[in-house]
PDB file of C-alpha atoms and ligand atoms in Angstrom:
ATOM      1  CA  UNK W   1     -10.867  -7.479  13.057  1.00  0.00           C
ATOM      2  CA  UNK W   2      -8.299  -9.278  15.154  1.00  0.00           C
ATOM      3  CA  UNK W   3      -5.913  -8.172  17.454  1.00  0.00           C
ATOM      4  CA  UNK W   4      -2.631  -9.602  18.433  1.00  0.00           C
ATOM      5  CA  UNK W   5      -2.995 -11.626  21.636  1.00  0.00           C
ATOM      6  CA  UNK W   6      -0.249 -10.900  23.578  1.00  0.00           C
ATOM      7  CA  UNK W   7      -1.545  -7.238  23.720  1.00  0.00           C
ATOM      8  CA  UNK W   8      -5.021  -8.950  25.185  1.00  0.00           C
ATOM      9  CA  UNK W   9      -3.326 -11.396  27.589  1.00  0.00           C
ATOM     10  CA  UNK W  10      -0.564  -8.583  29.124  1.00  0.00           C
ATOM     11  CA  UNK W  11      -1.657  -7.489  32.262  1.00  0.00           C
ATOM     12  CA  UNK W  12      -4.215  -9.419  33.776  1.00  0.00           C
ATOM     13  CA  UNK W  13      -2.214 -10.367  36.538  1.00  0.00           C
ATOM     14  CA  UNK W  14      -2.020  -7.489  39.011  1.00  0.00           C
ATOM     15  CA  UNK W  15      -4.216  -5.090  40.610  1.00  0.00           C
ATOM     16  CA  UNK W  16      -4.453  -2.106  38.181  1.00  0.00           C
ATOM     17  CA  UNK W  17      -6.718   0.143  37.313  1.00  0.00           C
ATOM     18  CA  UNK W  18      -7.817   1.609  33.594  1.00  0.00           C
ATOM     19  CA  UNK W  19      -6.955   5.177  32.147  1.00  0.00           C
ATOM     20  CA  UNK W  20      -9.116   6.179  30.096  1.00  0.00           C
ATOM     21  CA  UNK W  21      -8.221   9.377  27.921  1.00  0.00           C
ATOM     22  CA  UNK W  22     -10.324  11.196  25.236  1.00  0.00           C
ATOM     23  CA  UNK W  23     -10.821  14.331  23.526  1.00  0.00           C
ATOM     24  CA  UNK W  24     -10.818  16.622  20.179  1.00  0.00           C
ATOM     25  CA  UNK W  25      -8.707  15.450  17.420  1.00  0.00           C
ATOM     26  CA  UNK W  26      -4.876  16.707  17.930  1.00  0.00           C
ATOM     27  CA  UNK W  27      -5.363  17.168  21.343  1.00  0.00           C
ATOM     28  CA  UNK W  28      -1.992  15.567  22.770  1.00  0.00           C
ATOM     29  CA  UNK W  29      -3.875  12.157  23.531  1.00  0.00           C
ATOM     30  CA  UNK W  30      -1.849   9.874  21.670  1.00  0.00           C
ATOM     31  CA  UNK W  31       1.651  11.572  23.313  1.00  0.00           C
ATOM     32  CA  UNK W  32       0.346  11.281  26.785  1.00  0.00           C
ATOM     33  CA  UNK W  33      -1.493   7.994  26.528  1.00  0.00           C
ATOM     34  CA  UNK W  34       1.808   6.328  25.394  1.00  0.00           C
ATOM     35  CA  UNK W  35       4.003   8.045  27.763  1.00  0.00           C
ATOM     36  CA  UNK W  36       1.858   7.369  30.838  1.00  0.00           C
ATOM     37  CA  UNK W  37       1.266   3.873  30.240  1.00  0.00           C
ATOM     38  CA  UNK W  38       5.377   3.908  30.127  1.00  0.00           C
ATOM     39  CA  UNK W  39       5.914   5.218  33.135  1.00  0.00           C
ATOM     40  CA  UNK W  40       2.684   2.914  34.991  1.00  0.00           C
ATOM     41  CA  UNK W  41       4.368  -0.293  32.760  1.00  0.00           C
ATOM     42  CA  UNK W  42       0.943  -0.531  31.648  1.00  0.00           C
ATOM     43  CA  UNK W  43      -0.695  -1.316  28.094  1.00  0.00           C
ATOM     44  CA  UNK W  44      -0.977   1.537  26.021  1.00  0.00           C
ATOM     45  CA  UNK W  45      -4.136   0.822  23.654  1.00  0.00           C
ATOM     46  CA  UNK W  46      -4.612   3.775  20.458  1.00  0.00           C
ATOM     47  CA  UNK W  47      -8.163   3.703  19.151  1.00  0.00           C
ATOM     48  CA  UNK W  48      -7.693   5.966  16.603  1.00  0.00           C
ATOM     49  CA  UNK W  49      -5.101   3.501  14.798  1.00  0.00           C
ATOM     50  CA  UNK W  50      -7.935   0.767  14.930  1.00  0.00           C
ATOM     51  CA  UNK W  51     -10.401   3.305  13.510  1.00  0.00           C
ATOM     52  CA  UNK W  52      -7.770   4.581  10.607  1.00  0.00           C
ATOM     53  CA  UNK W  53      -6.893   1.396   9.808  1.00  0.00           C
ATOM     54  CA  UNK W  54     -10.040  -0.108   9.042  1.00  0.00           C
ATOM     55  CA  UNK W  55     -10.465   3.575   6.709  1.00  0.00           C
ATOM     56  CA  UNK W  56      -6.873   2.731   5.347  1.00  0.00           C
ATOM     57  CA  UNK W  57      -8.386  -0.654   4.338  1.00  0.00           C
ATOM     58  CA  UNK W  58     -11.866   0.655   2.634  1.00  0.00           C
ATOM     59  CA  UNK W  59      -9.800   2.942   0.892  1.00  0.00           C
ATOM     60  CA  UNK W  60      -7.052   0.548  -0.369  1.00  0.00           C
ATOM     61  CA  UNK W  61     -10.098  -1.806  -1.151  1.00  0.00           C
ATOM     62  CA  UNK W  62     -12.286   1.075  -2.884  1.00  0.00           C
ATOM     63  CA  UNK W  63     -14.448   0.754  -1.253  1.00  0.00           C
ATOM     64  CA  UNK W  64     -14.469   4.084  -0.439  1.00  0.00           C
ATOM     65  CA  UNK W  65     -15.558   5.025  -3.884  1.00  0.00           C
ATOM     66  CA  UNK W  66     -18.973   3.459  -3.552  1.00  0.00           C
ATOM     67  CA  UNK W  67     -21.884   5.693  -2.416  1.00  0.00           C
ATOM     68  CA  UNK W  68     -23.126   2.976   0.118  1.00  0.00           C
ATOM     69  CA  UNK W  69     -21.421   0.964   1.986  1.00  0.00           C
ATOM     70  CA  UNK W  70     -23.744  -1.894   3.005  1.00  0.00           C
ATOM     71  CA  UNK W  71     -24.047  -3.619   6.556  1.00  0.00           C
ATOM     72  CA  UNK W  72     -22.008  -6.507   4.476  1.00  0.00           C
ATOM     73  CA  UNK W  73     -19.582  -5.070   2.920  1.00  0.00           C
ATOM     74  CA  UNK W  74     -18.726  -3.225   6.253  1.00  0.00           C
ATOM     75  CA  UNK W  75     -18.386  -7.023   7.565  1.00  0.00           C
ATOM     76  CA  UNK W  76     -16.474  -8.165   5.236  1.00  0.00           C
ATOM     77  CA  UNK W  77     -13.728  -5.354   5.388  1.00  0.00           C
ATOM     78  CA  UNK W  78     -13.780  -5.863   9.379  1.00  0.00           C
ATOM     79  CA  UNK W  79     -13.989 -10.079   9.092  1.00  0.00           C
ATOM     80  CA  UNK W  80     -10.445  -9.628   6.998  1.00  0.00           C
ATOM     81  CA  UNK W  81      -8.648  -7.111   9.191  1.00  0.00           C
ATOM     82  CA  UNK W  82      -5.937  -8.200  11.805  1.00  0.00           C
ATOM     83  CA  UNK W  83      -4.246  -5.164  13.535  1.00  0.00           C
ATOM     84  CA  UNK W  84      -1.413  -5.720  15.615  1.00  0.00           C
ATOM     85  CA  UNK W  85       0.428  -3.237  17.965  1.00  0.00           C
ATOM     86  CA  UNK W  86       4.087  -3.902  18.632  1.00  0.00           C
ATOM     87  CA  UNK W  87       6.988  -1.152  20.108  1.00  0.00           C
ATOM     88  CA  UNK W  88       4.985   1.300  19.391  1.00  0.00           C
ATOM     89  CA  UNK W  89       4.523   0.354  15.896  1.00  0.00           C
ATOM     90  CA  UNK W  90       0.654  -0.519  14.128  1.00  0.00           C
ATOM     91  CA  UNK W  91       0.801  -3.421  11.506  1.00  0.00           C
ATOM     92  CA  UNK W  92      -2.413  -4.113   9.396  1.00  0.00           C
ATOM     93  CA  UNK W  93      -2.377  -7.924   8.418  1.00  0.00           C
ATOM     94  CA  UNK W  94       1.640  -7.676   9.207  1.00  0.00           C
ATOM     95  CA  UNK W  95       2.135  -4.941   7.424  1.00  0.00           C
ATOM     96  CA  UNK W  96       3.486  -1.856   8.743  1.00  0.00           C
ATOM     97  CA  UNK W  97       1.000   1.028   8.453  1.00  0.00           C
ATOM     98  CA  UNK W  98       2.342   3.837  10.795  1.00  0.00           C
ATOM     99  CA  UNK W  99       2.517   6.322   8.817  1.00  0.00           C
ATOM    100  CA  UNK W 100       0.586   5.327   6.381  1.00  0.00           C
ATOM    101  CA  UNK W 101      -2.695   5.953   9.182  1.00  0.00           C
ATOM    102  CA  UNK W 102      -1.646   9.480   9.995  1.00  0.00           C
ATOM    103  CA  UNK W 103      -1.620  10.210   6.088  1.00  0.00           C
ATOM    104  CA  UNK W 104      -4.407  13.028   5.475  1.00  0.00           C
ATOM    105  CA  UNK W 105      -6.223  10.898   3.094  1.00  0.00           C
ATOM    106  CA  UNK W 106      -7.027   8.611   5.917  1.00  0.00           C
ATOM    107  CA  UNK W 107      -7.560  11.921   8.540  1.00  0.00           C
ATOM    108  CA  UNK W 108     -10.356  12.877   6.113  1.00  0.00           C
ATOM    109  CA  UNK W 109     -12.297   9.781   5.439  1.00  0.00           C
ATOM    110  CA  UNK W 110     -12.034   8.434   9.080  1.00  0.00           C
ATOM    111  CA  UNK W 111     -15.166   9.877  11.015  1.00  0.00           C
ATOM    112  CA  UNK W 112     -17.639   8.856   8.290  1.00  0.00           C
ATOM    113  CA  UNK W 113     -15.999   5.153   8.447  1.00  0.00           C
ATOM    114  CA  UNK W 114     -16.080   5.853  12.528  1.00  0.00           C
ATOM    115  CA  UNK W 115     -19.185   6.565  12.025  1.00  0.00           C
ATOM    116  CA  UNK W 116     -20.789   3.847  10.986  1.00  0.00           C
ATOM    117  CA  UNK W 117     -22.575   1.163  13.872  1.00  0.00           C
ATOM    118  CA  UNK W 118     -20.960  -2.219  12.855  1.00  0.00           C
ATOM    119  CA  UNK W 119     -17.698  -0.471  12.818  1.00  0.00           C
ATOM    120  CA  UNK W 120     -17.990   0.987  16.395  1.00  0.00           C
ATOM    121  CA  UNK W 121     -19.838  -2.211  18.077  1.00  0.00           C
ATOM    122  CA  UNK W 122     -17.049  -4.461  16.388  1.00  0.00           C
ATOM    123  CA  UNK W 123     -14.051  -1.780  17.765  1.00  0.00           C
ATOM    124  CA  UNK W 124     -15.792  -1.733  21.090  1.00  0.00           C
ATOM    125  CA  UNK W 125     -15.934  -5.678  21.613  1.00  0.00           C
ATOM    126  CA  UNK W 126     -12.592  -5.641  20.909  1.00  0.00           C
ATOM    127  CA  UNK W 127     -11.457  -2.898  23.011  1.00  0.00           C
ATOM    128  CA  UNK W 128     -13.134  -4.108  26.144  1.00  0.00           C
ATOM    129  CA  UNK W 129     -11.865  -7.580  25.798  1.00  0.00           C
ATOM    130  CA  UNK W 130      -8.259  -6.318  26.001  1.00  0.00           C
ATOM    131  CA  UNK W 131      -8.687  -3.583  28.906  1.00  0.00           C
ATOM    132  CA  UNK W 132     -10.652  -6.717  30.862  1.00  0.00           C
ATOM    133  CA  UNK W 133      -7.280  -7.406  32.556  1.00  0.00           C
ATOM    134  CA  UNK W 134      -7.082  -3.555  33.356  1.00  0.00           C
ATOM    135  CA  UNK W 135      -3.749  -1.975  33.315  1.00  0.00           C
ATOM    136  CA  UNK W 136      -4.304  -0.237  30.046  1.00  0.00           C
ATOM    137  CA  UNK W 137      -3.895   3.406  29.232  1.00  0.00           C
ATOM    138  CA  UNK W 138      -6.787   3.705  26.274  1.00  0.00           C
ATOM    139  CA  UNK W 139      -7.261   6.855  24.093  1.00  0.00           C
ATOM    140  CA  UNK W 140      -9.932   7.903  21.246  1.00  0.00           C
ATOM    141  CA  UNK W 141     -13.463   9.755  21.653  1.00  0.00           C
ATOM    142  CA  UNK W 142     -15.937   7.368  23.488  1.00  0.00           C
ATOM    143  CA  UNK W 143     -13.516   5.319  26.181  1.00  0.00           C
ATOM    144  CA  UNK W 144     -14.595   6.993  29.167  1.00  0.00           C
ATOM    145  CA  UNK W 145     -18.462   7.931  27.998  1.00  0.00           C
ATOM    146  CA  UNK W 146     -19.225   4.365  25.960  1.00  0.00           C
ATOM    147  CA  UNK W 147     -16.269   1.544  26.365  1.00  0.00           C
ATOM    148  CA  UNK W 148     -14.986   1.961  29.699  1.00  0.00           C
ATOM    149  CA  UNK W 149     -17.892   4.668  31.877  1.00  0.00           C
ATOM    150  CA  UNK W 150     -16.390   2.810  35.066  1.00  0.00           C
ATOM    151  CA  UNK W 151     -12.900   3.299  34.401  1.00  0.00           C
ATOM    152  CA  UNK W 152     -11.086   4.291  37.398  1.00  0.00           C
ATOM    153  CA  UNK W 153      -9.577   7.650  36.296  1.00  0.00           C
ATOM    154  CA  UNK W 154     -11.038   9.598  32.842  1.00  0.00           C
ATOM    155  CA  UNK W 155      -9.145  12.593  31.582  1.00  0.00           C
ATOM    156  CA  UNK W 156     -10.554  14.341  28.731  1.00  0.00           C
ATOM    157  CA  UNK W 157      -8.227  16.412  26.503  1.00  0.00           C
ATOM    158  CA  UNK W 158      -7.923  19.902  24.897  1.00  0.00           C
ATOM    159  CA  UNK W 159      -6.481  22.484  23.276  1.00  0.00           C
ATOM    160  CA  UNK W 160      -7.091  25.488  21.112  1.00  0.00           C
ATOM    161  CA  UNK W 161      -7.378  24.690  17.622  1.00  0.00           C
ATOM    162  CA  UNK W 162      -4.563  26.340  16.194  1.00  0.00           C
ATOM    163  CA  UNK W 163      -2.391  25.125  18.666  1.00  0.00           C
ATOM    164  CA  UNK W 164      -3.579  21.853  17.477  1.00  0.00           C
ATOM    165  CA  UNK W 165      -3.024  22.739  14.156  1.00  0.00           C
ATOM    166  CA  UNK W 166       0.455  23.485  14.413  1.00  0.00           C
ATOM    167  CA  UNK W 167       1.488  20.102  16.564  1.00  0.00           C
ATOM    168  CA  UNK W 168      -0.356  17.937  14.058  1.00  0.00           C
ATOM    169  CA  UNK W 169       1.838  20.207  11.526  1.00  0.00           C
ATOM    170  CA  UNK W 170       5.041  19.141  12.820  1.00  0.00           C
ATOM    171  CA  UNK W 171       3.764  15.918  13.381  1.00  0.00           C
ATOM    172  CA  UNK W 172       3.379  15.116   9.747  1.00  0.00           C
ATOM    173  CA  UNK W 173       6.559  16.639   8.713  1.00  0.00           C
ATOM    174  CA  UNK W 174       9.104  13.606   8.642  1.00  0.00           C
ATOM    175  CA  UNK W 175       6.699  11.187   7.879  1.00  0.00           C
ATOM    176  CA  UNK W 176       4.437  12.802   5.162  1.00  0.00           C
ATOM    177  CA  UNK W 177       3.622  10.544   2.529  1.00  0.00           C
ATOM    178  CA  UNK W 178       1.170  12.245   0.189  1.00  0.00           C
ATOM    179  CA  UNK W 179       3.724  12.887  -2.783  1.00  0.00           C
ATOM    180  CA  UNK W 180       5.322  15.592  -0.493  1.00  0.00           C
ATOM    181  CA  UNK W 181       2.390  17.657  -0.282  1.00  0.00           C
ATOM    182  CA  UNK W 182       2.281  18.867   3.143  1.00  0.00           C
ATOM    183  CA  UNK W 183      -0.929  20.662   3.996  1.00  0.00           C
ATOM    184  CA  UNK W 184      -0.690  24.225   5.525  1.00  0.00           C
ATOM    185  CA  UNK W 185      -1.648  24.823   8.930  1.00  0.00           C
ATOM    186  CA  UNK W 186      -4.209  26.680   8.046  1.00  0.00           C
ATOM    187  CA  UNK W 187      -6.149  23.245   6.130  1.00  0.00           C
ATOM    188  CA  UNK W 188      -5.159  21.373   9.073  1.00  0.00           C
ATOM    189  CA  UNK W 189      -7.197  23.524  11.070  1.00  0.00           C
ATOM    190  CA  UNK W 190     -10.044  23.613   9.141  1.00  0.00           C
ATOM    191  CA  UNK W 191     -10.011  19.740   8.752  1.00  0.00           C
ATOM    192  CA  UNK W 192      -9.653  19.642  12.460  1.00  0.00           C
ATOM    193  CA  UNK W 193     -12.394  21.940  12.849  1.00  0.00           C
ATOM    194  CA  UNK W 194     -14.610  19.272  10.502  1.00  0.00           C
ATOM    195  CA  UNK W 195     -13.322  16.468  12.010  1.00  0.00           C
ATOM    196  CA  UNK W 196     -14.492  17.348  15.908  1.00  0.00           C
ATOM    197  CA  UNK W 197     -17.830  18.709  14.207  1.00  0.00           C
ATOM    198  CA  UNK W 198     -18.400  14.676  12.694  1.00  0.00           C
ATOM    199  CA  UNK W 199     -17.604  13.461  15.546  1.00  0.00           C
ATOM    200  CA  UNK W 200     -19.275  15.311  18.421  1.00  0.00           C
ATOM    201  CA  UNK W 201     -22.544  15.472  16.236  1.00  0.00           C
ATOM    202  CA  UNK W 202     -22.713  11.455  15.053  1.00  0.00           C
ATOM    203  CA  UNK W 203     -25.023   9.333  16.353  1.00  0.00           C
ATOM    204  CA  UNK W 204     -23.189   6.604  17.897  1.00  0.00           C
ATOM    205  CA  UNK W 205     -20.277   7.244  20.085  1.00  0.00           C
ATOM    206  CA  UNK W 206     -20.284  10.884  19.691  1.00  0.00           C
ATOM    207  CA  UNK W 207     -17.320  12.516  21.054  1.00  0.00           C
ATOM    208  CA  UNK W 208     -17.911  14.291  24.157  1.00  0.00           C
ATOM    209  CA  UNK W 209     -16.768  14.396  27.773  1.00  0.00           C
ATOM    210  CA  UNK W 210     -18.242  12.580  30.880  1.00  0.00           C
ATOM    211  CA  UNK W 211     -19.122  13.918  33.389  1.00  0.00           C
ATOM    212  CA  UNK W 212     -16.660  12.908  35.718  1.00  0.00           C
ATOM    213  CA  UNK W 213     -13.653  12.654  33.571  1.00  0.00           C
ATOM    214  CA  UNK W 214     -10.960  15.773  34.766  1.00  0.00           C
ATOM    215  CA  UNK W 215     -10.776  18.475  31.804  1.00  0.00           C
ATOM    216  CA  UNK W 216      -7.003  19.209  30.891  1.00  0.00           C
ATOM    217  CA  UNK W 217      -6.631  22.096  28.927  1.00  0.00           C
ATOM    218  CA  UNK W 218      -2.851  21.470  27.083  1.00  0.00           C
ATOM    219  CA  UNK W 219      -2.847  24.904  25.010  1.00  0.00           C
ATOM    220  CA  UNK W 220       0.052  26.599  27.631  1.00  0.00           C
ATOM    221  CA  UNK W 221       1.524  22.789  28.399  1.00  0.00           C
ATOM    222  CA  UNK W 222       4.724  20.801  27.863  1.00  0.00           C
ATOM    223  CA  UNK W 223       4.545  17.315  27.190  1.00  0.00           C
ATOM    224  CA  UNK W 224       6.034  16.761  29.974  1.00  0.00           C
ATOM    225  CA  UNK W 225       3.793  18.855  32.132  1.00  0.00           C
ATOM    226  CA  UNK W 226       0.845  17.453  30.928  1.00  0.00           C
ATOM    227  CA  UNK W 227       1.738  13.729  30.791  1.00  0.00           C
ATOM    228  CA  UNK W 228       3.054  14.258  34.612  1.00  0.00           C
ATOM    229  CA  UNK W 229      -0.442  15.480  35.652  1.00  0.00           C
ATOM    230  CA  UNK W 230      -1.662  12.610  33.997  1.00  0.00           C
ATOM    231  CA  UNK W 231       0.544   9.868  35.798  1.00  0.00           C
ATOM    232  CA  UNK W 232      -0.229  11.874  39.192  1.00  0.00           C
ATOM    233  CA  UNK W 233      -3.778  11.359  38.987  1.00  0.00           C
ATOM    234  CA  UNK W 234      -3.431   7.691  37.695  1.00  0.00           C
ATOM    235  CA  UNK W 235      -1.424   7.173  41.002  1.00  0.00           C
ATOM    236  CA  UNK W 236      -3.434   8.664  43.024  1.00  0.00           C
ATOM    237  CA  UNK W 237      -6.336   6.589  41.793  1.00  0.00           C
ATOM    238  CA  UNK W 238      -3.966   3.230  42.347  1.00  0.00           C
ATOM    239  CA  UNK W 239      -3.340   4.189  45.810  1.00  0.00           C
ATOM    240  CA  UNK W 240      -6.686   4.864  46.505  1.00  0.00           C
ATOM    241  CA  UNK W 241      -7.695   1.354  44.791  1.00  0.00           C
ATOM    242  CA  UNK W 242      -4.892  -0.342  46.414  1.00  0.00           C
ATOM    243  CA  UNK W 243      -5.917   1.063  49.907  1.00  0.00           C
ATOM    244  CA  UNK W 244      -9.734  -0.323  49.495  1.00  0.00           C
ATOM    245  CA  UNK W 245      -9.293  -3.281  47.322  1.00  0.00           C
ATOM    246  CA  UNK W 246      -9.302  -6.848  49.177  1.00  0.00           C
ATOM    247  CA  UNK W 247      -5.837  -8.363  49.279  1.00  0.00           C
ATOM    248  CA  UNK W 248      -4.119  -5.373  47.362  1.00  0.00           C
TER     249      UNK W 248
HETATM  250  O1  LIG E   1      -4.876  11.570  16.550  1.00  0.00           O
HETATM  251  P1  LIG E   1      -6.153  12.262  16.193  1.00  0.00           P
HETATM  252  O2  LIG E   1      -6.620  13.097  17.302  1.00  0.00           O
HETATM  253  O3  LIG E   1      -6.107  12.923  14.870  1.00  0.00           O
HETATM  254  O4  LIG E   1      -7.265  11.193  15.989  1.00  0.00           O
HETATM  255  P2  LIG E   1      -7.281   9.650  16.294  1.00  0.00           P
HETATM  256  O5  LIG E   1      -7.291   9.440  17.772  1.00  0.00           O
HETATM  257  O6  LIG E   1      -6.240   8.966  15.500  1.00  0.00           O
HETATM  258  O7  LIG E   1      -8.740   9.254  15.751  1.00  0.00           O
HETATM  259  C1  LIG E   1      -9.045   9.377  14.400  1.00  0.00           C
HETATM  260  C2  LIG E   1     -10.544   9.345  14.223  1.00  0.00           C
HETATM  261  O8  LIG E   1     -11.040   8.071  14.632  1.00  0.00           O
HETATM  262  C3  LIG E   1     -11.355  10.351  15.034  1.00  0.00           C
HETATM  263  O9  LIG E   1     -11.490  11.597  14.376  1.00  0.00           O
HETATM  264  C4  LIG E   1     -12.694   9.644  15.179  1.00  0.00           C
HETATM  265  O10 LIG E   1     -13.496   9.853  14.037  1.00  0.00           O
HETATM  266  C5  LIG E   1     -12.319   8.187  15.222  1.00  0.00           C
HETATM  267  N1  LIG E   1     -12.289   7.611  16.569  1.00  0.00           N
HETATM  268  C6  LIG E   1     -13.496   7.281  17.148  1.00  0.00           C
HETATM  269  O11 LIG E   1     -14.553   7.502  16.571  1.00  0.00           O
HETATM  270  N2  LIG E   1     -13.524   6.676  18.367  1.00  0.00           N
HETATM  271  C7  LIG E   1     -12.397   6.415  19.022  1.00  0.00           C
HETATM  272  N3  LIG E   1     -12.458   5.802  20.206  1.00  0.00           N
HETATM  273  C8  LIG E   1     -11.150   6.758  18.463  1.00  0.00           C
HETATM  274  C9  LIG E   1     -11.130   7.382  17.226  1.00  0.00           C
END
């Protein structure tokens, strides 16, 4: 896979710190992420959309379909794949594939493709090489514990399931694309449920929180509240890093 470079290249320049931000599935992550890294004028980097788009791509492919996929097939499907993030938008190979990554078909197939070790060391490379130049705001399940452990500040996100149930719910509303077929809340929550079980039991990457990454529990919080207590710790940590750094 290949990213667009002006998302690796933007800043490397100043002194800045990386936010790294992970937790269950639903969890408010992608909301914050974006809206912190607004307010910081840093990078905001979604794992998740690399992760469902190389799953949007086995499935387009049908690859899917097969019972195995091999180490080269896996490869091949990552060799061809060029995601690019622009105003907020994802494109796969130019192609606009927003919505088309939040559609449940790719929600369900994701964690098995996420799963799988070329997939994750390939992400990973590519993730690191863009939050070299820090001042990024990164979200998914393994930033703070496996792609960024020294990252300045690590928040990890959650919230009670059906809470998360009913926000991915709304979330899929406008832009539901499955022949208008909107799940209930109650299969959202179940494939929710699923979803964190795959991914805090795989093997590589599993999803769970380090140690020193601040628990915020968003069940009883605004977005607002919640990406503000974000932002405040992410400038506290700048002022501490500005305070000790040489020539800050
Ligand atoms: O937005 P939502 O919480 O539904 O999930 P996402 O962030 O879009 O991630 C979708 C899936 O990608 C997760 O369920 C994981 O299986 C996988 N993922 C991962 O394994 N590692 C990451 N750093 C990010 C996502």
């Amino acid at each position: 896979m290949r990213l667009s470079q002006n998302v690796a290249d933007i800043g490397r320049e100043a002194k800045k710190i990386i936010v790294a931000i992970d937790g269950p599935a639903a969890s408010g992550k992608s909301t914050t992420a974006r809206r912190v890294a607004g307010k910081l004028g840093y990078v905001y980097i979604d794992t998740g959309a690399m992760y469902r788009s190389v799953t949007l791509r086995a499935l387009e492919s049908g690859m899917m379909d097969e019972l195995r996929l091999t180490p080269e097939k896996v490869r091949f499907l990552l060799e061809g794949i060029a995601v690019t993030f622009e105003a907020g938008r994802v494109f796969l190979d130019g192609r606009d594939v927003t919505s088309a990554i939040r559609e449940n078909r790719v929600s369900r197939h994701v964690s098995f493709i996420s799963s799988l070790k070329p997939v994750r060391d390939h992400l990973k490379a590519l993730q690191q090489e863009i939050g070299s130049g820090k001042g990024v705001v990164m979200d998914g399940r393994d930033i703070g514990t496996i792609v960024f452990p020294d990252a300045e500040l690590k928040i990890f996100l959650v919230a009670d399931v059906s809470e998360r149930a009913k926000r991915r719910h709304r979330e899929l509303l406008p832009g539901n694309r499955e022949g208008g077929l909107l799940p209930s809340i109650d299969e959202l929550k179940r494939e929710i449920e699923q979803r964190d079980r795959d991914d805090a039991v795989r093997a590589h990457a599993p999803l769970k929180k380090h140690p020193d990454a601040v628990e915020i529990d968003t069940s009883g919080l605004t977005i607002e509240e919640q990406v503000e207590c974000v932002y405040r710790l992410a400038m506290e940590k700048i002022a501490g890093t500005a305070e000790c750094g040489a020539g800050a």
